[in-house]
C-alpha cells in the first residue's frame, strides 16, 4: 500500500509545479513584456543623456560668463588707476608751477619775510594726514603696529628729526633764492636737483651711471652754469650784485639739499624703516614737515621777524585780504603738490614721480615770462633747451630701468609678477 501511493504523490507534485510555472510566465508576459522593458530603458537613457548635455552646456555658458566678468574687472580697475594717476600728475605739474609763481608774487608785492615764505611751504602738513586717512584701504587692516615693531620710537624720531631739519634748510634756501632771483632763473637752477639726486644716489643707493644719466648730468650742469655766469637780467637792477650771487648760491644749495633728501629718504625706507608702504611714506613726509615747521617758527620768533608781519600785511600792495589769500594759496598748493608726489609713488613708483617732477620744471620759466615778464635772453633760452634735453635723457633712462625691472620679474609664460628685490619695490597699500 505504501509502494502504490508514492508514485501518485510524485505525479501530484509535478503537476502542481507545472501549474505554478504556467501561471508565473503568464503574469510576467502580461505585466512586463521584454520589449516594453527595453523601450522604457532606452527612453530613460535618452532622457538622461539629454539632461547631461544640457548641464554641460549650462556649465560652459557659466564659465564663459565668469571669464568675461573676470576679464572686464581688471580693465575697470586699470581705468580707475590711470584716472588717479592722471589726477596726481595734474596736481604735480599745476601746483609746482603755481606755488613758485605765488611765492614770487608774495615778494613782488611787498612781502619781505623769508621765514614766512618758508613757513607757508610747510605749515599745511595736516592736509597729508587727511589724505592718508581717506586714501587708506578700508578692506585691509592697518599694519602700522607692524611698522612700530620693527622701528622703535627712537628710530622714527631720529628719522623725522634729521629729515625735518634738512627740509627746513632746503625750504629756507629756496625762499632766499626766490626773493633775489627772477623766477625763470630760479627754476632753471633748481632743476639741477636731478643731477644732485643722481650724484648722491651713486654713493647712498648704488645708483649706476649709465650714458643717459651722464648725459643728463652734463646737460643740467651746463644749463645751470649758463645762468650763473649770466647776470644780465631785468631783476638785477632791483637787487644788488651781492644779493644776486647769494640768491644763486642759496638756490644751488637748495637744489643739492633736495637731491640729498631724496636719496636719503630712499635709503631710510630701504635700510631703516624697511617697509615701503603708503602710510610709511605719508607719515615720513608729514612728520618731517611738522619738524621743519617747528624749526622755522622758532627762527621766526627768535629773529624778531614776526614783529614786522603786521606792517608787512598793511603795506602789501594788493591789500590785506589778497595778502592772506596769497599765503594761504601757497600753503595749499604746496601740500596738493606733495599729495600728487606721494600719490604717484603709491600708484606707480618713486622713479615715475621724480620723472613727472622733472618734466614739470621747465613749465615754470615759461609761466614766469608770461606773468612777470621775465627777460628771456639768448643764454636763458639756450639754458632751457639744455635743461629740457637733460630732462628727456633722465626720464628715458628711468623708463628703461622700469621696463627692464618689469621684464626681469615677470614669468616667461605670462604669469604673475615675481617678487621684486629689495630697494626696487613699489609702494604697497596699507
Tab-separated table of C-alpha atoms in Angstrom:
chain	number	residue	atom	x	y	z
A	1	UNK	CA	0.000	0.000	0.000
A	2	UNK	CA	2.762	2.309	0.722
A	3	UNK	CA	4.504	1.486	-2.540
A	4	UNK	CA	1.436	2.412	-4.639
A	5	UNK	CA	0.930	5.774	-3.001
A	6	UNK	CA	4.454	7.118	-3.671
A	7	UNK	CA	4.083	7.495	-7.489
A	8	UNK	CA	0.792	9.304	-7.018
A	9	UNK	CA	2.397	11.822	-4.661
A	10	UNK	CA	5.268	12.454	-7.104
A	11	UNK	CA	2.828	12.996	-10.027
A	12	UNK	CA	0.788	15.466	-7.954
A	13	UNK	CA	3.903	17.477	-7.103
A	14	UNK	CA	4.986	17.684	-10.720
A	15	UNK	CA	1.515	18.793	-11.794
A	16	UNK	CA	1.495	21.453	-9.131
A	17	UNK	CA	4.913	22.780	-10.251
A	18	UNK	CA	3.790	22.921	-13.896
A	19	UNK	CA	0.692	24.866	-12.922
A	20	UNK	CA	2.736	27.409	-10.913
A	21	UNK	CA	5.220	27.818	-13.791
A	22	UNK	CA	2.488	28.449	-16.335
A	23	UNK	CA	0.805	30.965	-14.052
A	24	UNK	CA	4.138	32.845	-13.439
A	25	UNK	CA	5.025	33.081	-17.107
A	26	UNK	CA	1.529	34.244	-17.964
A	27	UNK	CA	1.629	37.013	-15.355
A	28	UNK	CA	5.128	38.031	-16.445
A	29	UNK	CA	4.096	38.328	-20.056
A	30	UNK	CA	1.107	40.447	-19.108
A	31	UNK	CA	2.811	42.811	-16.628
A	32	UNK	CA	6.266	43.373	-18.166
A	33	UNK	CA	6.856	42.144	-21.655
A	34	UNK	CA	10.562	42.089	-22.569
A	35	UNK	CA	10.138	44.552	-25.486
A	36	UNK	CA	8.376	47.139	-23.314
A	37	UNK	CA	11.128	46.916	-20.742
A	38	UNK	CA	13.797	47.589	-23.383
A	39	UNK	CA	11.896	50.520	-24.864
A	40	UNK	CA	11.408	52.073	-21.446
A	41	UNK	CA	15.075	51.605	-20.633
A	42	UNK	CA	16.043	53.281	-23.910
A	43	UNK	CA	13.763	56.219	-23.210
A	44	UNK	CA	15.320	56.700	-19.793
A	45	UNK	CA	18.833	56.552	-21.308
A	46	UNK	CA	17.996	59.144	-23.956
A	47	UNK	CA	16.416	61.427	-21.366
A	48	UNK	CA	19.442	61.164	-19.066
A	49	UNK	CA	21.797	61.841	-21.995
A	50	UNK	CA	19.876	64.977	-22.893
A	51	UNK	CA	19.981	66.182	-19.279
A	52	UNK	CA	23.740	65.641	-19.147
A	53	UNK	CA	24.212	67.627	-22.385
A	54	UNK	CA	22.023	70.433	-21.023
A	55	UNK	CA	24.039	70.547	-17.818
A	56	UNK	CA	27.328	70.633	-19.740
A	57	UNK	CA	26.019	73.454	-21.924
A	58	UNK	CA	24.973	75.390	-18.826
A	59	UNK	CA	28.382	74.921	-17.264
A	60	UNK	CA	30.105	76.136	-20.430
A	61	UNK	CA	27.909	79.234	-20.521
A	62	UNK	CA	28.607	79.873	-16.836
A	63	UNK	CA	32.368	79.531	-17.376
A	64	UNK	CA	32.195	81.890	-20.356
A	65	UNK	CA	30.277	84.452	-18.295
A	66	UNK	CA	32.776	84.176	-15.449
A	67	UNK	CA	35.692	84.618	-17.858
A	68	UNK	CA	34.088	87.738	-19.333
A	69	UNK	CA	33.424	89.172	-15.903
A	70	UNK	CA	36.954	88.350	-14.694
A	71	UNK	CA	38.490	89.935	-17.794
A	72	UNK	CA	36.336	93.066	-17.519
A	73	UNK	CA	37.107	93.575	-13.808
A	74	UNK	CA	40.881	94.239	-14.276
A	75	UNK	CA	40.113	96.594	-17.181
A	76	UNK	CA	37.766	98.619	-14.992
A	77	UNK	CA	40.379	98.621	-12.234
A	78	UNK	CA	43.078	99.796	-14.663
A	79	UNK	CA	40.858	102.647	-15.860
A	80	UNK	CA	40.376	103.835	-12.302
A	81	UNK	CA	44.093	103.539	-11.597
A	82	UNK	CA	45.067	105.602	-14.644
A	83	UNK	CA	42.426	108.167	-13.756
A	84	UNK	CA	44.008	108.559	-10.329
A	85	UNK	CA	47.479	108.760	-11.897
A	86	UNK	CA	46.255	111.490	-14.267
A	87	UNK	CA	44.857	113.473	-11.346
A	88	UNK	CA	48.125	113.157	-9.413
A	89	UNK	CA	50.142	114.210	-12.470
A	90	UNK	CA	47.943	117.292	-12.803
A	91	UNK	CA	48.489	118.078	-9.115
A	92	UNK	CA	52.264	117.880	-9.530
A	93	UNK	CA	52.540	119.852	-12.763
A	94	UNK	CA	49.996	122.534	-11.897
A	95	UNK	CA	50.856	123.096	-8.231
A	96	UNK	CA	54.598	123.003	-8.806
A	97	UNK	CA	54.309	125.996	-11.111
A	98	UNK	CA	51.537	127.663	-9.097
A	99	UNK	CA	53.365	127.537	-5.762
A	100	UNK	CA	56.534	129.016	-7.272
A	101	UNK	CA	54.636	131.778	-9.074
A	102	UNK	CA	52.637	132.645	-5.945
A	103	UNK	CA	55.834	132.689	-3.887
A	104	UNK	CA	57.332	135.212	-6.252
A	105	UNK	CA	54.046	137.172	-6.254
A	106	UNK	CA	54.331	137.488	-2.487
A	107	UNK	CA	57.800	139.053	-2.757
A	108	UNK	CA	56.895	141.203	-5.755
A	109	UNK	CA	54.080	142.982	-3.911
A	110	UNK	CA	55.795	143.854	-0.660
A	111	UNK	CA	56.495	140.550	1.108
A	112	UNK	CA	59.907	140.630	2.755
A	113	UNK	CA	59.948	137.841	5.319
A	114	UNK	CA	61.916	134.872	4.003
A	115	UNK	CA	60.910	132.852	7.060
A	116	UNK	CA	57.231	133.459	6.356
A	117	UNK	CA	57.864	132.443	2.754
A	118	UNK	CA	59.478	129.287	4.127
A	119	UNK	CA	56.749	128.582	6.667
A	120	UNK	CA	53.913	128.595	4.137
A	121	UNK	CA	55.677	125.845	2.219
A	122	UNK	CA	55.427	123.552	5.245
A	123	UNK	CA	52.593	124.630	7.519
A	124	UNK	CA	49.904	122.834	5.528
A	125	UNK	CA	51.161	119.382	6.543
A	126	UNK	CA	47.904	118.429	8.403
A	127	UNK	CA	46.341	118.003	4.960
A	128	UNK	CA	48.603	114.979	4.496
A	129	UNK	CA	47.047	113.242	7.493
A	130	UNK	CA	43.580	113.772	5.996
A	131	UNK	CA	44.831	112.450	2.685
A	132	UNK	CA	46.264	109.405	4.415
A	133	UNK	CA	43.030	108.767	6.297
A	134	UNK	CA	40.752	108.969	3.247
A	135	UNK	CA	43.164	107.111	0.941
A	136	UNK	CA	43.826	104.073	3.090
A	137	UNK	CA	42.201	100.809	2.052
A	138	UNK	CA	39.238	100.138	4.308
A	139	UNK	CA	39.278	96.444	3.434
A	140	UNK	CA	42.758	95.898	4.798
A	141	UNK	CA	43.877	96.152	8.367
A	142	UNK	CA	46.459	98.773	9.074
A	143	UNK	CA	49.937	97.447	9.583
A	144	UNK	CA	51.211	100.445	11.473
A	145	UNK	CA	51.678	98.211	14.515
A	146	UNK	CA	53.973	96.020	12.456
A	147	UNK	CA	55.976	99.070	11.470
A	148	UNK	CA	56.320	100.072	15.090
A	149	UNK	CA	57.567	96.610	15.941
A	150	UNK	CA	60.460	96.931	13.515
A	151	UNK	CA	61.057	100.658	14.038
A	152	UNK	CA	61.308	101.897	17.595
A	153	UNK	CA	60.131	105.300	18.717
A	154	UNK	CA	63.720	106.500	18.970
A	155	UNK	CA	64.476	105.400	15.428
A	156	UNK	CA	61.381	107.047	13.988
A	157	UNK	CA	62.023	110.207	15.985
A	158	UNK	CA	65.604	110.396	14.728
A	159	UNK	CA	64.488	109.890	11.127
A	160	UNK	CA	61.813	112.578	11.369
A	161	UNK	CA	64.191	114.984	13.103
A	162	UNK	CA	67.059	114.614	10.626
A	163	UNK	CA	64.881	114.797	7.521
A	164	UNK	CA	62.846	117.640	9.051
A	165	UNK	CA	65.968	119.717	9.668
A	166	UNK	CA	67.095	119.087	6.106
A	167	UNK	CA	63.677	120.078	4.753
A	168	UNK	CA	63.686	123.314	6.750
A	169	UNK	CA	67.147	124.211	5.433
A	170	UNK	CA	66.158	123.449	1.833
A	171	UNK	CA	62.944	125.458	2.093
A	172	UNK	CA	64.714	128.449	3.613
A	173	UNK	CA	67.445	128.489	0.951
A	174	UNK	CA	64.860	128.229	-1.822
A	175	UNK	CA	62.966	131.184	-0.293
A	176	UNK	CA	66.143	133.284	-0.271
A	177	UNK	CA	66.842	132.309	-3.859
A	178	UNK	CA	63.298	133.165	-4.939
A	179	UNK	CA	63.394	136.644	-3.381
A	180	UNK	CA	66.683	137.587	-5.073
A	181	UNK	CA	66.388	135.873	-8.478
A	182	UNK	CA	63.943	136.014	-11.376
A	183	UNK	CA	61.523	133.091	-11.333
A	184	UNK	CA	62.811	131.684	-14.614
A	185	UNK	CA	66.425	131.781	-13.418
A	186	UNK	CA	65.476	130.338	-10.032
A	187	UNK	CA	63.504	127.413	-11.505
A	188	UNK	CA	66.154	126.508	-14.073
A	189	UNK	CA	68.907	126.436	-11.445
A	190	UNK	CA	66.655	124.432	-9.151
A	191	UNK	CA	66.285	121.881	-11.957
A	192	UNK	CA	69.836	120.757	-11.222
A	193	UNK	CA	68.352	118.790	-8.306
A	194	UNK	CA	68.145	115.846	-10.720
A	195	UNK	CA	71.909	115.916	-11.149
A	196	UNK	CA	72.422	116.101	-7.399
A	197	UNK	CA	69.922	113.279	-6.869
A	198	UNK	CA	71.880	111.026	-9.208
A	199	UNK	CA	75.153	112.096	-7.582
A	200	UNK	CA	74.053	111.331	-4.014
A	201	UNK	CA	72.244	108.161	-5.091
A	202	UNK	CA	75.524	106.902	-6.517
A	203	UNK	CA	77.023	106.900	-3.007
A	204	UNK	CA	73.958	106.159	-0.882
A	205	UNK	CA	71.919	103.827	-3.080
A	206	UNK	CA	74.487	102.388	-5.526
A	207	UNK	CA	72.993	104.280	-8.469
A	208	UNK	CA	74.667	103.276	-11.722
A	209	UNK	CA	75.883	105.982	-14.077
A	210	UNK	CA	74.593	104.971	-17.482
A	211	UNK	CA	75.314	107.027	-20.638
A	212	UNK	CA	71.876	108.649	-20.413
A	213	UNK	CA	72.403	109.627	-16.765
A	214	UNK	CA	75.858	111.039	-17.520
A	215	UNK	CA	74.388	112.959	-20.444
A	216	UNK	CA	71.637	114.321	-18.197
A	217	UNK	CA	74.135	115.367	-15.514
A	218	UNK	CA	76.302	117.138	-18.076
A	219	UNK	CA	73.409	118.997	-19.712
A	220	UNK	CA	71.826	120.105	-16.444
A	221	UNK	CA	75.178	121.277	-15.107
A	222	UNK	CA	75.857	123.325	-18.225
A	223	UNK	CA	72.311	124.701	-18.113
A	224	UNK	CA	72.749	125.951	-14.556
A	225	UNK	CA	76.273	127.244	-15.247
A	226	UNK	CA	74.985	129.424	-18.085
A	227	UNK	CA	72.562	131.110	-15.696
A	228	UNK	CA	75.207	131.555	-13.022
A	229	UNK	CA	77.576	133.417	-15.335
A	230	UNK	CA	74.721	135.353	-16.943
A	231	UNK	CA	73.941	138.382	-14.770
A	232	UNK	CA	72.043	140.304	-17.435
A	233	UNK	CA	68.565	140.064	-16.029
A	234	UNK	CA	65.844	142.643	-15.613
A	235	UNK	CA	65.647	141.908	-11.905
A	236	UNK	CA	69.335	142.571	-11.213
A	237	UNK	CA	68.508	146.291	-11.070
A	238	UNK	CA	66.184	145.642	-8.110
A	239	UNK	CA	68.788	143.786	-6.052
A	240	UNK	CA	72.489	144.295	-5.533
A	241	UNK	CA	75.011	142.086	-7.238
A	242	UNK	CA	75.906	140.573	-3.859
A	243	UNK	CA	72.306	139.590	-3.187
A	244	UNK	CA	72.017	138.198	-6.702
A	245	UNK	CA	75.047	135.973	-6.063
A	246	UNK	CA	73.610	134.985	-2.679
A	247	UNK	CA	70.387	134.028	-4.434
A	248	UNK	CA	72.293	131.822	-6.872
A	249	UNK	CA	74.302	130.158	-4.093
A	250	UNK	CA	71.188	129.525	-1.988
A	251	UNK	CA	69.296	128.111	-4.962
A	252	UNK	CA	72.148	125.758	-5.791
A	253	UNK	CA	72.312	124.798	-2.112
A	254	UNK	CA	68.563	124.119	-2.077
A	255	UNK	CA	68.915	122.027	-5.228
A	256	UNK	CA	71.720	119.999	-3.676
A	257	UNK	CA	69.730	119.631	-0.454
A	258	UNK	CA	66.701	118.319	-2.333
A	259	UNK	CA	68.868	115.778	-4.136
A	260	UNK	CA	70.404	114.691	-0.832
A	261	UNK	CA	66.959	114.454	0.799
A	262	UNK	CA	65.506	112.279	-1.957
A	263	UNK	CA	68.466	109.918	-1.871
A	264	UNK	CA	68.452	109.837	1.920
A	265	UNK	CA	64.722	109.060	2.077
A	266	UNK	CA	65.200	106.194	-0.351
A	267	UNK	CA	67.980	104.836	1.853
A	268	UNK	CA	65.871	105.232	5.008
A	269	UNK	CA	62.893	103.406	3.543
A	270	UNK	CA	65.081	100.529	2.417
A	271	UNK	CA	67.538	100.174	5.300
A	272	UNK	CA	65.979	101.769	8.393
A	273	UNK	CA	62.183	101.576	8.202
A	274	UNK	CA	62.367	98.536	5.907
A	275	UNK	CA	58.790	98.973	4.759
A	276	UNK	CA	57.804	100.823	1.589
A	277	UNK	CA	54.121	101.256	2.403
A	278	UNK	CA	51.790	104.111	1.604
A	279	UNK	CA	51.289	105.008	5.271
A	280	UNK	CA	55.041	104.932	5.925
A	281	UNK	CA	55.805	107.384	3.121
A	282	UNK	CA	52.907	109.674	4.048
A	283	UNK	CA	53.888	109.692	7.725
A	284	UNK	CA	57.503	110.412	6.833
A	285	UNK	CA	56.558	113.403	4.659
A	286	UNK	CA	54.017	114.742	7.167
A	287	UNK	CA	56.177	114.434	10.280
A	288	UNK	CA	59.277	115.835	8.629
A	289	UNK	CA	57.157	118.825	7.553
A	290	UNK	CA	55.959	119.150	11.158
A	291	UNK	CA	59.543	119.208	12.431
A	292	UNK	CA	60.561	121.687	9.721
A	293	UNK	CA	57.594	123.945	10.577
A	294	UNK	CA	58.624	123.978	14.239
A	295	UNK	CA	62.199	124.885	13.296
A	296	UNK	CA	61.040	127.722	11.047
A	297	UNK	CA	58.635	129.021	13.705
A	298	UNK	CA	61.471	129.099	16.233
A	299	UNK	CA	63.588	131.036	13.763
A	300	UNK	CA	60.687	133.388	13.000
A	301	UNK	CA	60.241	134.350	16.656
A	302	UNK	CA	63.939	134.230	17.557
A	303	UNK	CA	64.889	136.612	14.727
A	304	UNK	CA	62.093	139.051	15.542
A	305	UNK	CA	60.627	138.889	12.030
A	306	UNK	CA	57.199	138.173	13.491
A	307	UNK	CA	57.041	141.795	14.678
A	308	UNK	CA	57.179	143.067	11.087
A	309	UNK	CA	54.390	140.844	9.777
A	310	UNK	CA	51.610	143.260	10.766
A	311	UNK	CA	53.153	146.199	8.955
A	312	UNK	CA	54.004	143.935	6.033
A	313	UNK	CA	50.335	142.968	5.675
A	314	UNK	CA	49.164	146.576	5.958
A	315	UNK	CA	51.652	147.790	3.324
A	316	UNK	CA	51.053	144.913	0.939
A	317	UNK	CA	50.381	146.388	-2.495
A	318	UNK	CA	47.360	144.219	-3.249
A	319	UNK	CA	45.720	144.721	0.162
A	320	UNK	CA	45.257	142.773	3.378
A	321	UNK	CA	42.817	140.182	2.044
A	322	UNK	CA	44.991	139.330	-1.003
A	323	UNK	CA	47.975	139.098	1.372
A	324	UNK	CA	46.250	136.416	3.422
A	325	UNK	CA	44.874	134.727	0.294
A	326	UNK	CA	48.324	134.621	-1.302
A	327	UNK	CA	49.963	132.978	1.704
A	328	UNK	CA	47.057	130.564	2.127
A	329	UNK	CA	47.164	129.631	-1.558
A	330	UNK	CA	50.907	128.997	-1.349
A	331	UNK	CA	50.409	126.655	1.611
A	332	UNK	CA	47.562	124.765	-0.090
A	333	UNK	CA	49.338	124.482	-3.446
A	334	UNK	CA	52.499	123.087	-1.844
A	335	UNK	CA	50.526	120.434	0.018
A	336	UNK	CA	48.498	119.493	-3.064
A	337	UNK	CA	51.792	119.170	-4.904
A	338	UNK	CA	53.060	116.905	-2.113
A	339	UNK	CA	49.875	114.827	-2.310
A	340	UNK	CA	50.475	114.418	-6.038
A	341	UNK	CA	54.054	113.283	-5.462
A	342	UNK	CA	53.075	110.765	-2.774
A	343	UNK	CA	50.120	109.581	-4.851
A	344	UNK	CA	52.347	108.902	-7.857
A	345	UNK	CA	54.750	106.972	-5.653
A	346	UNK	CA	51.844	104.908	-4.355
A	347	UNK	CA	50.181	104.291	-7.744
A	348	UNK	CA	53.377	103.774	-9.755
A	349	UNK	CA	56.883	104.224	-8.331
A	350	UNK	CA	59.245	106.815	-6.918
A	351	UNK	CA	61.075	106.909	-10.262
A	352	UNK	CA	57.901	107.853	-12.108
A	353	UNK	CA	57.073	110.504	-9.522
A	354	UNK	CA	60.556	112.029	-9.796
A	355	UNK	CA	60.302	111.959	-13.584
A	356	UNK	CA	57.000	113.855	-13.576
A	357	UNK	CA	58.538	116.407	-11.227
A	358	UNK	CA	61.444	116.789	-13.638
A	359	UNK	CA	59.118	117.230	-16.604
A	360	UNK	CA	57.241	119.978	-14.757
A	361	UNK	CA	60.298	122.104	-14.002
A	362	UNK	CA	60.592	123.726	-17.478
A	363	UNK	CA	56.957	124.871	-17.203
A	364	UNK	CA	57.813	127.455	-14.532
A	365	UNK	CA	60.165	129.619	-16.684
A	366	UNK	CA	57.553	129.821	-19.436
A	367	UNK	CA	54.834	130.851	-16.973
A	368	UNK	CA	57.213	133.349	-15.342
A	369	UNK	CA	57.829	135.070	-18.679
A	370	UNK	CA	54.075	135.421	-19.178
A	371	UNK	CA	53.168	136.536	-15.632
A	372	UNK	CA	56.194	138.548	-14.504
A	373	UNK	CA	57.601	139.428	-17.943
A	374	UNK	CA	60.993	137.990	-17.088
A	375	UNK	CA	63.664	138.838	-19.596
A	376	UNK	CA	64.240	135.912	-21.929
A	377	UNK	CA	67.688	136.451	-23.422
A	378	UNK	CA	69.646	134.024	-25.580
A	379	UNK	CA	71.636	132.376	-22.722
A	380	UNK	CA	68.408	131.682	-20.847
A	381	UNK	CA	66.728	130.228	-23.948
A	382	UNK	CA	69.734	128.009	-24.561
A	383	UNK	CA	69.670	127.009	-20.886
A	384	UNK	CA	66.019	125.988	-21.188
A	385	UNK	CA	66.798	123.872	-24.261
A	386	UNK	CA	69.668	122.123	-22.489
A	387	UNK	CA	67.521	121.584	-19.394
A	388	UNK	CA	64.704	120.005	-21.427
A	389	UNK	CA	67.239	117.805	-23.198
A	390	UNK	CA	68.641	116.749	-19.843
A	391	UNK	CA	65.119	116.031	-18.542
A	392	UNK	CA	64.356	113.826	-21.537
A	393	UNK	CA	67.593	111.907	-21.072
A	394	UNK	CA	66.878	111.461	-17.365
A	395	UNK	CA	63.287	110.313	-17.879
A	396	UNK	CA	64.227	107.959	-20.719
A	397	UNK	CA	66.878	106.226	-18.632
A	398	UNK	CA	64.418	105.598	-15.832
A	399	UNK	CA	61.882	104.388	-18.367
A	400	UNK	CA	64.443	101.808	-19.489
A	401	UNK	CA	65.083	100.855	-15.850
A	402	UNK	CA	61.374	100.365	-15.176
A	403	UNK	CA	60.939	98.341	-18.354
A	404	UNK	CA	63.919	96.139	-17.522
A	405	UNK	CA	62.679	95.674	-13.961
A	406	UNK	CA	59.204	94.576	-15.092
A	407	UNK	CA	60.660	92.216	-17.687
A	408	UNK	CA	63.076	90.563	-15.271
A	409	UNK	CA	60.375	89.945	-12.676
A	410	UNK	CA	57.648	88.609	-14.980
A	411	UNK	CA	57.341	84.867	-15.632
A	412	UNK	CA	58.142	83.791	-19.220
A	413	UNK	CA	54.715	82.267	-19.796
A	414	UNK	CA	52.904	85.475	-18.944
A	415	UNK	CA	52.243	84.560	-15.347
A	416	UNK	CA	52.053	86.910	-12.404
A	417	UNK	CA	54.838	89.227	-11.373
A	418	UNK	CA	57.522	87.625	-9.302
A	419	UNK	CA	58.762	89.198	-6.064
A	420	UNK	CA	60.879	92.290	-6.634
A	421	UNK	CA	64.194	92.636	-4.926
A	422	UNK	CA	64.600	94.946	-2.001
A	423	UNK	CA	65.001	98.599	-2.801
A	424	UNK	CA	63.009	98.439	-6.039
A	425	UNK	CA	59.549	97.664	-4.798
A	426	UNK	CA	56.649	99.942	-5.467
A	427	UNK	CA	54.771	101.389	-2.555
A	428	UNK	CA	52.240	98.945	-1.181
A	429	UNK	CA	48.805	99.752	0.153
A	430	UNK	CA	48.358	99.836	3.881
